[in-house]
Amino acid sequence: MIDAIAPGLLPEGLADRLPPQAEASARLVREVLDSVARHGYRRVMPALAEFEETLVTRLQSAKAEDLLRAVDPVSQRTLAIRPDMTAQIGRIAATRMAAAPRPLRLCYGGPVMKLRADQLRPERERMQVGAEIIGSDSVPAAVEIVNVAIEALQRAGVQGITIDFTLPDLVTTLAEGPMPVPPHEIERLRARLDAKDAGSLAEMGVSAAPYQALIEATGPFHPAMTRLEAIDAGCANGALASRIAALRAIAKPIGWDITLTLDPTERHGFEYQSWFGFSIFAEGFIGEIGRGGAYQVARADGTSEAAMGFSLYPDPLIDAGFGSESGKRLFLPLGHDAGRAAELRAEGWVTIAALSRADDAGALGCEAMLDGKEITPLG
């Protein structure tokens, strides 16, 4: 027998947003999307759920068992609630907007649902806001995406931003070329690089020894890049030269007030990225508040299309008070001047109209009252 659910109880990891946080959330999302739209990104609104097989084929970082699923009573097929919106943007670009001119700039914002929470983020329902360039993963596209993400966060009031660059395919590139590693050892090599465990790399033998230098090429951007350049100098034909030049070009226009770091072998969260990725952190927040990079969009004919984008996860910002706005609340008594009230709303006042003589202006959070045509402060 299933126990009765207490009134108001929600499933683990889900929560209501009440005033003023709900208002702050909408305001912050709008601020980010408005900022992105100024750079020519057009908004799309993907469906909340899709057929499981359609979604799974595009979610390169998640499997069917990682999705919240249900059977559609209409089609009798399995549906899945989206855990990420980037894959949906890829589907839209590859199907309904396949004929649209490239590069195609799209932006989006909405809730996503995770099957399970993680240690840093206990919530399963999260807001995701982002932008994608479909049709290019070039250095200019990377420069634009990184700087649009920074600008959007700064317009929303976020300070102390850190951008951590990574090269998701670096280990594969080196292992298949100038620093050869047997194919069956590559995954173990990646895991030990993830752990930044130089000792365990040494235990893997001669082929893994050169990779210890990549651990040292982690940290503040410019010193780390110098170490990465030293690694490249020891490789035949400068195998990393193009990536190093690209990272320098991406970093160059970023403002001095942004902290830049490099972790060339980081792959957590970058499973589907290709040559470039980045994480976004902000002072006072644990864990990343966004990430982005280059990837490939699969087409129906089996080919793929280059893309570049970023996603922000603003819930921690909302919880910390970003997006809040203390609007001036004006109490309108019974029989008030409707024309004057409309003028004051146009000036930015939030008006609260009395519905009965018992309504109390102070209890309703008002700071002033309309008296005829004049505003009378309360208290």
C-alpha positions as a Python dict, from the first residue, in 0.01 Angstrom:
ca = {
    (1, 'M'): (0, 0, 0),
    (2, 'I'): (137, 340, -101),
    (3, 'D'): (130, 603, 171),
    (4, 'A'): (-77, 912, 101),
    (5, 'I'): (126, 1207, -28),
    (6, 'A'): (123, 1510, 198),
    (7, 'P'): (-46, 1815, 42),
    (8, 'G'): (211, 2035, -131),
    (9, 'L'): (484, 1770, -131),
    (10, 'L'): (687, 1758, -454),
    (11, 'P'): (917, 1486, -587),
    (12, 'E'): (1279, 1498, -473),
    (13, 'G'): (1481, 1754, -666),
    (14, 'L'): (1178, 1957, -775),
    (15, 'A'): (1065, 2285, -621),
    (16, 'D'): (823, 2571, -675),
    (17, 'R'): (960, 2920, -726),
    (18, 'L'): (751, 3175, -538),
    (19, 'P'): (756, 3556, -549),
    (20, 'P'): (995, 3726, -572),
    (21, 'Q'): (1224, 3445, -700),
    (22, 'A'): (988, 3349, -983),
    (23, 'E'): (989, 3709, -1101),
    (24, 'A'): (1368, 3724, -1067),
    (25, 'S'): (1404, 3406, -1273),
    (26, 'A'): (1192, 3541, -1557),
    (27, 'R'): (1375, 3874, -1545),
    (28, 'L'): (1721, 3714, -1549),
    (29, 'V'): (1635, 3480, -1837),
    (30, 'R'): (1489, 3771, -2032),
    (31, 'E'): (1799, 3984, -1964),
    (32, 'V'): (2030, 3711, -2096),
    (33, 'L'): (1816, 3639, -2404),
    (34, 'D'): (1776, 4009, -2484),
    (35, 'S'): (2152, 4050, -2464),
    (36, 'V'): (2208, 3753, -2694),
    (37, 'A'): (1938, 3871, -2938),
    (38, 'R'): (2127, 4197, -2989),
    (39, 'H'): (2397, 3991, -3160),
    (40, 'G'): (2151, 3850, -3413),
    (41, 'Y'): (2044, 3528, -3240),
    (42, 'R'): (1680, 3436, -3302),
    (43, 'R'): (1483, 3255, -3036),
    (44, 'V'): (1339, 2907, -3075),
    (45, 'M'): (1123, 2716, -2826),
    (46, 'P'): (1175, 2339, -2854),
    (47, 'A'): (915, 2094, -2726),
    (48, 'L'): (941, 1990, -2361),
    (49, 'A'): (936, 1618, -2452),
    (50, 'E'): (1025, 1417, -2761),
    (51, 'F'): (1012, 1058, -2874),
    (52, 'E'): (1282, 877, -2683),
    (53, 'E'): (1466, 739, -2986),
    (54, 'T'): (1478, 1082, -3152),
    (55, 'L'): (1621, 1250, -2844),
    (56, 'V'): (1870, 976, -2758),
    (57, 'T'): (2026, 979, -3106),
    (58, 'R'): (2122, 1345, -3054),
    (59, 'L'): (2215, 1333, -2685),
    (60, 'Q'): (2574, 1222, -2722),
    (61, 'S'): (2640, 1270, -2349),
    (62, 'A'): (2335, 1077, -2220),
    (63, 'K'): (2175, 736, -2269),
    (64, 'A'): (1811, 627, -2259),
    (65, 'E'): (1846, 511, -1899),
    (66, 'D'): (1954, 865, -1802),
    (67, 'L'): (1623, 1017, -1916),
    (68, 'L'): (1290, 1066, -1742),
    (69, 'R'): (1055, 867, -1965),
    (70, 'A'): (684, 794, -2002),
    (71, 'V'): (459, 617, -2251),
    (72, 'D'): (259, 850, -2475),
    (73, 'P'): (-106, 737, -2455),
    (74, 'V'): (-169, 871, -2807),
    (75, 'S'): (114, 708, -3003),
    (76, 'Q'): (197, 432, -2752),
    (77, 'R'): (562, 524, -2800),
    (78, 'T'): (808, 615, -2527),
    (79, 'L'): (856, 986, -2466),
    (80, 'A'): (1150, 1146, -2287),
    (81, 'I'): (1163, 1484, -2114),
    (82, 'R'): (1460, 1682, -2234),
    (83, 'P'): (1764, 1686, -2002),
    (84, 'D'): (1938, 1937, -2228),
    (85, 'M'): (1819, 2179, -2497),
    (86, 'T'): (2134, 2192, -2711),
    (87, 'A'): (2049, 1860, -2878),
    (88, 'Q'): (1703, 1992, -2961),
    (89, 'I'): (1852, 2299, -3128),
    (90, 'G'): (2060, 2063, -3339),
    (91, 'R'): (1747, 1871, -3440),
    (92, 'I'): (1565, 2190, -3536),
    (93, 'A'): (1864, 2318, -3735),
    (94, 'A'): (1908, 1986, -3917),
    (95, 'T'): (1540, 1937, -4002),
    (96, 'R'): (1293, 2226, -3993),
    (97, 'M'): (1561, 2491, -4054),
    (98, 'A'): (1787, 2284, -4277),
    (99, 'A'): (1738, 2528, -4566),
    (100, 'A'): (1799, 2842, -4358),
    (101, 'P'): (2111, 3041, -4452),
    (102, 'R'): (2428, 2960, -4257),
    (103, 'P'): (2571, 3053, -4020),
    (104, 'L'): (2240, 3012, -3836),
    (105, 'R'): (2225, 3189, -3500),
    (106, 'L'): (1965, 3059, -3255),
    (107, 'C'): (1899, 3117, -2884),
    (108, 'Y'): (1671, 2949, -2632),
    (109, 'G'): (1564, 2938, -2270),
    (110, 'G'): (1351, 2698, -2069),
    (111, 'P'): (1344, 2420, -1810),
    (112, 'V'): (1520, 2085, -1848),
    (113, 'M'): (1476, 1774, -1635),
    (114, 'K'): (1752, 1549, -1504),
    (115, 'L'): (1671, 1195, -1397),
    (116, 'R'): (1907, 1226, -1100),
    (117, 'A'): (2065, 1512, -910),
    (118, 'D'): (2438, 1541, -849),
    (119, 'Q'): (2637, 1641, -543),
    (120, 'L'): (2683, 2005, -644),
    (121, 'R'): (2334, 2056, -788),
    (122, 'P'): (2056, 1884, -588),
    (123, 'E'): (1778, 2017, -812),
    (124, 'R'): (1662, 1794, -1099),
    (125, 'E'): (1460, 2060, -1279),
    (126, 'R'): (1690, 2335, -1401),
    (127, 'M'): (1667, 2642, -1617),
    (128, 'Q'): (1889, 2642, -1925),
    (129, 'V'): (1958, 2947, -2140),
    (130, 'G'): (2193, 2955, -2434),
    (131, 'A'): (2290, 3036, -2790),
    (132, 'E'): (2421, 2834, -3083),
    (133, 'I'): (2590, 2909, -3415),
    (134, 'I'): (2504, 2634, -3662),
    (135, 'G'): (2727, 2604, -3966),
    (136, 'S'): (3064, 2703, -3822),
    (137, 'D'): (3307, 2594, -3550),
    (138, 'S'): (3579, 2835, -3662),
    (139, 'V'): (3795, 3052, -3439),
    (140, 'P'): (3582, 3363, -3517),
    (141, 'A'): (3273, 3164, -3414),
    (142, 'A'): (3445, 3067, -3089),
    (143, 'V'): (3546, 3428, -3025),
    (144, 'E'): (3186, 3540, -3075),
    (145, 'I'): (3031, 3268, -2859),
    (146, 'V'): (3266, 3321, -2564),
    (147, 'N'): (3225, 3698, -2569),
    (148, 'V'): (2846, 3686, -2612),
    (149, 'A'): (2827, 3457, -2308),
    (150, 'I'): (3044, 3692, -2103),
    (151, 'E'): (2843, 3998, -2210),
    (152, 'A'): (2513, 3828, -2125),
    (153, 'L'): (2633, 3742, -1775),
    (154, 'Q'): (2776, 4088, -1714),
    (155, 'R'): (2449, 4253, -1825),
    (156, 'A'): (2274, 4031, -1572),
    (157, 'G'): (2505, 4170, -1302),
    (158, 'V'): (2744, 3876, -1265),
    (159, 'Q'): (3099, 3969, -1167),
    (160, 'G'): (3418, 3779, -1094),
    (161, 'I'): (3381, 3564, -1407),
    (162, 'T'): (3636, 3292, -1486),
    (163, 'I'): (3657, 3117, -1824),
    (164, 'D'): (3832, 2779, -1818),
    (165, 'F'): (3938, 2662, -2165),
    (166, 'T'): (3981, 2299, -2265),
    (167, 'L'): (4072, 2100, -2576),
    (168, 'P'): (3839, 1797, -2563),
    (169, 'D'): (4004, 1603, -2848),
    (170, 'L'): (4362, 1680, -2745),
    (171, 'V'): (4443, 1340, -2593),
    (172, 'T'): (4301, 1155, -2893),
    (173, 'T'): (4495, 1378, -3132),
    (174, 'L'): (4822, 1319, -2950),
    (175, 'A'): (4761, 947, -2888),
    (176, 'E'): (4695, 883, -3257),
    (177, 'G'): (4988, 1095, -3370),
    (178, 'P'): (5301, 1243, -3212),
    (179, 'M'): (5258, 1083, -2866),
    (180, 'P'): (5129, 735, -2960),
    (181, 'V'): (4936, 526, -2709),
    (182, 'P'): (4783, 182, -2779),
    (183, 'P'): (4409, 223, -2856),
    (184, 'H'): (4304, 3, -2565),
    (185, 'E'): (4499, 226, -2324),
    (186, 'I'): (4355, 564, -2432),
    (187, 'E'): (4050, 554, -2205),
    (188, 'R'): (4264, 461, -1904),
    (189, 'L'): (4502, 745, -1996),
    (190, 'R'): (4213, 993, -2006),
    (191, 'A'): (4088, 879, -1665),
    (192, 'R'): (4428, 932, -1505),
    (193, 'L'): (4464, 1271, -1666),
    (194, 'D'): (4120, 1360, -1530),
    (195, 'A'): (4248, 1272, -1183),
    (196, 'K'): (4566, 1477, -1246),
    (197, 'D'): (4756, 1175, -1111),
    (198, 'A'): (5112, 1197, -1244),
    (199, 'G'): (5218, 893, -1043),
    (200, 'S'): (4961, 664, -1200),
    (201, 'L'): (5056, 792, -1545),
    (202, 'A'): (5414, 687, -1482),
    (203, 'E'): (5292, 339, -1390),
    (204, 'M'): (5131, 302, -1734),
    (205, 'G'): (5471, 286, -1898),
    (206, 'V'): (5679, 469, -2154),
    (207, 'S'): (5392, 565, -2385),
    (208, 'A'): (5205, 756, -2112),
    (209, 'A'): (5507, 931, -1962),
    (210, 'P'): (5500, 1232, -2200),
    (211, 'Y'): (5145, 1307, -2093),
    (212, 'Q'): (5261, 1410, -1745),
    (213, 'A'): (5353, 1746, -1897),
    (214, 'L'): (4986, 1808, -1977),
    (215, 'I'): (4906, 1805, -1605),
    (216, 'E'): (5155, 2087, -1559),
    (217, 'A'): (4991, 2279, -1845),
    (218, 'T'): (4690, 2344, -1622),
    (219, 'G'): (4613, 2665, -1436),
    (220, 'P'): (4628, 3039, -1511),
    (221, 'F'): (4600, 3083, -1887),
    (222, 'H'): (4925, 3245, -1990),
    (223, 'P'): (5167, 3027, -1786),
    (224, 'A'): (4969, 2718, -1888),
    (225, 'M'): (4989, 2818, -2254),
    (226, 'T'): (5366, 2858, -2225),
    (227, 'R'): (5388, 2500, -2098),
    (228, 'L'): (5156, 2379, -2376),
    (229, 'E'): (5380, 2551, -2631),
    (230, 'A'): (5680, 2370, -2483),
    (231, 'I'): (5498, 2038, -2530),
    (232, 'D'): (5422, 2132, -2890),
    (233, 'A'): (5789, 2215, -2950),
    (234, 'G'): (5871, 1852, -2867),
    (235, 'C'): (5614, 1715, -3111),
    (236, 'A'): (5682, 1640, -3473),
    (237, 'N'): (5545, 1900, -3716),
    (238, 'G'): (5400, 2116, -3437),
    (239, 'A'): (5093, 1899, -3387),
    (240, 'L'): (4937, 2148, -3144),
    (241, 'A'): (5032, 2468, -3324),
    (242, 'S'): (4688, 2534, -3474),
    (243, 'R'): (4511, 2475, -3142),
    (244, 'I'): (4754, 2697, -2955),
    (245, 'A'): (4708, 2976, -3211),
    (246, 'A'): (4331, 2934, -3183),
    (247, 'L'): (4334, 2959, -2803),
    (248, 'R'): (4548, 3272, -2821),
    (249, 'A'): (4306, 3428, -3071),
    (250, 'I'): (4002, 3341, -2858),
    (251, 'A'): (4160, 3483, -2543),
    (252, 'K'): (4290, 3805, -2701),
    (253, 'P'): (3966, 4012, -2711),
    (254, 'I'): (3845, 3905, -2365),
    (255, 'G'): (3849, 4191, -2115),
    (256, 'W'): (4111, 4221, -1845),
    (257, 'D'): (3846, 4181, -1576),
    (258, 'I'): (3780, 3820, -1681),
    (259, 'T'): (4003, 3549, -1531),
    (260, 'L'): (4126, 3296, -1786),
    (261, 'T'): (4248, 2945, -1705),
    (262, 'L'): (4339, 2637, -1907),
    (263, 'D'): (4282, 2268, -1840),
    (264, 'P'): (4373, 2111, -2176),
    (265, 'T'): (4259, 1757, -2094),
    (266, 'E'): (3933, 1831, -1907),
    (267, 'R'): (3649, 1623, -2053),
    (268, 'H'): (3374, 1609, -1788),
    (269, 'G'): (3069, 1764, -1953),
    (270, 'F'): (3251, 1789, -2286),
    (271, 'E'): (3176, 1440, -2415),
    (272, 'Y'): (3029, 1567, -2742),
    (273, 'Q'): (3256, 1868, -2794),
    (274, 'S'): (3520, 1853, -3068),
    (275, 'W'): (3829, 2075, -3073),
    (276, 'F'): (3734, 2349, -2823),
    (277, 'G'): (3538, 2379, -2502),
    (278, 'F'): (3503, 2618, -2208),
    (279, 'S'): (3346, 2628, -1864),
    (280, 'I'): (3216, 2943, -1695),
    (281, 'F'): (3255, 3009, -1324),
    (282, 'A'): (3164, 3310, -1112),
    (283, 'E'): (3300, 3436, -783),
    (284, 'G'): (3099, 3313, -486),
    (285, 'F'): (2946, 3013, -664),
    (286, 'I'): (3043, 2649, -631),
    (287, 'G'): (3073, 2469, -961),
    (288, 'E'): (3023, 2598, -1312),
    (289, 'I'): (2732, 2817, -1413),
    (290, 'G'): (2774, 2748, -1783),
    (291, 'R'): (2973, 2574, -2052),
    (292, 'G'): (3014, 2571, -2426),
    (293, 'G'): (3230, 2480, -2720),
    (294, 'A'): (3248, 2327, -3066),
    (295, 'Y'): (3052, 2020, -3172),
    (296, 'Q'): (2888, 1847, -3468),
    (297, 'V'): (2517, 1843, -3554),
    (298, 'A'): (2404, 1515, -3712),
    (299, 'R'): (2200, 1535, -4031),
    (300, 'A'): (1941, 1280, -4144),
    (301, 'D'): (2160, 1173, -4439),
    (302, 'G'): (2441, 1064, -4209),
    (303, 'T'): (2658, 1370, -4260),
    (304, 'S'): (2724, 1632, -3993),
    (305, 'E'): (2747, 2008, -3964),
    (306, 'A'): (2987, 2210, -3751),
    (307, 'A'): (2843, 2416, -3466),
    (308, 'M'): (2951, 2630, -3171),
    (309, 'G'): (2749, 2736, -2869),
    (310, 'F'): (2708, 2789, -2497),
    (311, 'S'): (2456, 2708, -2226),
    (312, 'L'): (2406, 2891, -1897),
    (313, 'Y'): (2242, 2740, -1589),
    (314, 'P'): (2120, 3047, -1395),
    (315, 'D'): (1941, 2882, -1100),
    (316, 'P'): (2230, 2944, -856),
    (317, 'L'): (2234, 3309, -966),
    (318, 'I'): (1861, 3339, -904),
    (319, 'D'): (1896, 3180, -560),
    (320, 'A'): (2166, 3436, -482),
    (321, 'G'): (1938, 3728, -567),
    (322, 'F'): (2037, 3807, -926),
    (323, 'G'): (1744, 3927, -1132),
    (324, 'S'): (1571, 4078, -830),
    (325, 'E'): (1416, 4419, -875),
    (326, 'S'): (1252, 4625, -605),
    (327, 'G'): (968, 4780, -804),
    (328, 'K'): (782, 5073, -650),
    (329, 'R'): (443, 4941, -535),
    (330, 'L'): (155, 5186, -526),
    (331, 'F'): (-176, 5117, -354),
    (332, 'L'): (-487, 5219, -546),
    (333, 'P'): (-789, 5272, -316),
    (334, 'L'): (-1146, 5199, -421),
    (335, 'G'): (-1271, 5461, -667),
    (336, 'H'): (-919, 5570, -768),
    (337, 'D'): (-844, 5772, -1083),
    (338, 'A'): (-787, 5499, -1347),
    (339, 'G'): (-625, 5740, -1593),
    (340, 'R'): (-373, 5862, -1336),
    (341, 'A'): (-298, 5501, -1235),
    (342, 'A'): (-223, 5415, -1599),
    (343, 'E'): (17, 5712, -1622),
    (344, 'L'): (200, 5595, -1311),
    (345, 'R'): (233, 5239, -1445),
    (346, 'A'): (390, 5387, -1759),
    (347, 'E'): (639, 5564, -1532),
    (348, 'G'): (739, 5236, -1370),
    (349, 'W'): (509, 5205, -1070),
    (350, 'V'): (358, 4867, -985),
    (351, 'T'): (-3, 4932, -887),
    (352, 'I'): (-203, 4721, -641),
    (353, 'A'): (-575, 4796, -666),
    (354, 'A'): (-799, 4753, -362),
    (355, 'L'): (-1075, 4498, -404),
    (356, 'S'): (-1247, 4586, -77),
    (357, 'R'): (-1223, 4844, 201),
    (358, 'A'): (-1052, 4581, 417),
    (359, 'D'): (-743, 4569, 190),
    (360, 'D'): (-437, 4701, 375),
    (361, 'A'): (-174, 4885, 169),
    (362, 'G'): (111, 4801, 406),
    (363, 'A'): (23, 4432, 424),
    (364, 'L'): (16, 4419, 44),
    (365, 'G'): (375, 4549, 31),
    (366, 'C'): (299, 4898, -96),
    (367, 'E'): (523, 5192, -18),
    (368, 'A'): (283, 5465, -129),
    (369, 'M'): (-85, 5530, -195),
    (370, 'L'): (-263, 5720, -470),
    (371, 'D'): (-459, 6005, -314),
    (372, 'G'): (-656, 6173, -593),
    (373, 'K'): (-383, 6244, -843),
    (374, 'E'): (-105, 6269, -584),
    (375, 'I'): (126, 5999, -445),
    (376, 'T'): (132, 5980, -66),
    (377, 'P'): (418, 5783, 93),
    (378, 'L'): (318, 5527, 358),
    (379, 'G'): (480, 5519, 699),
}
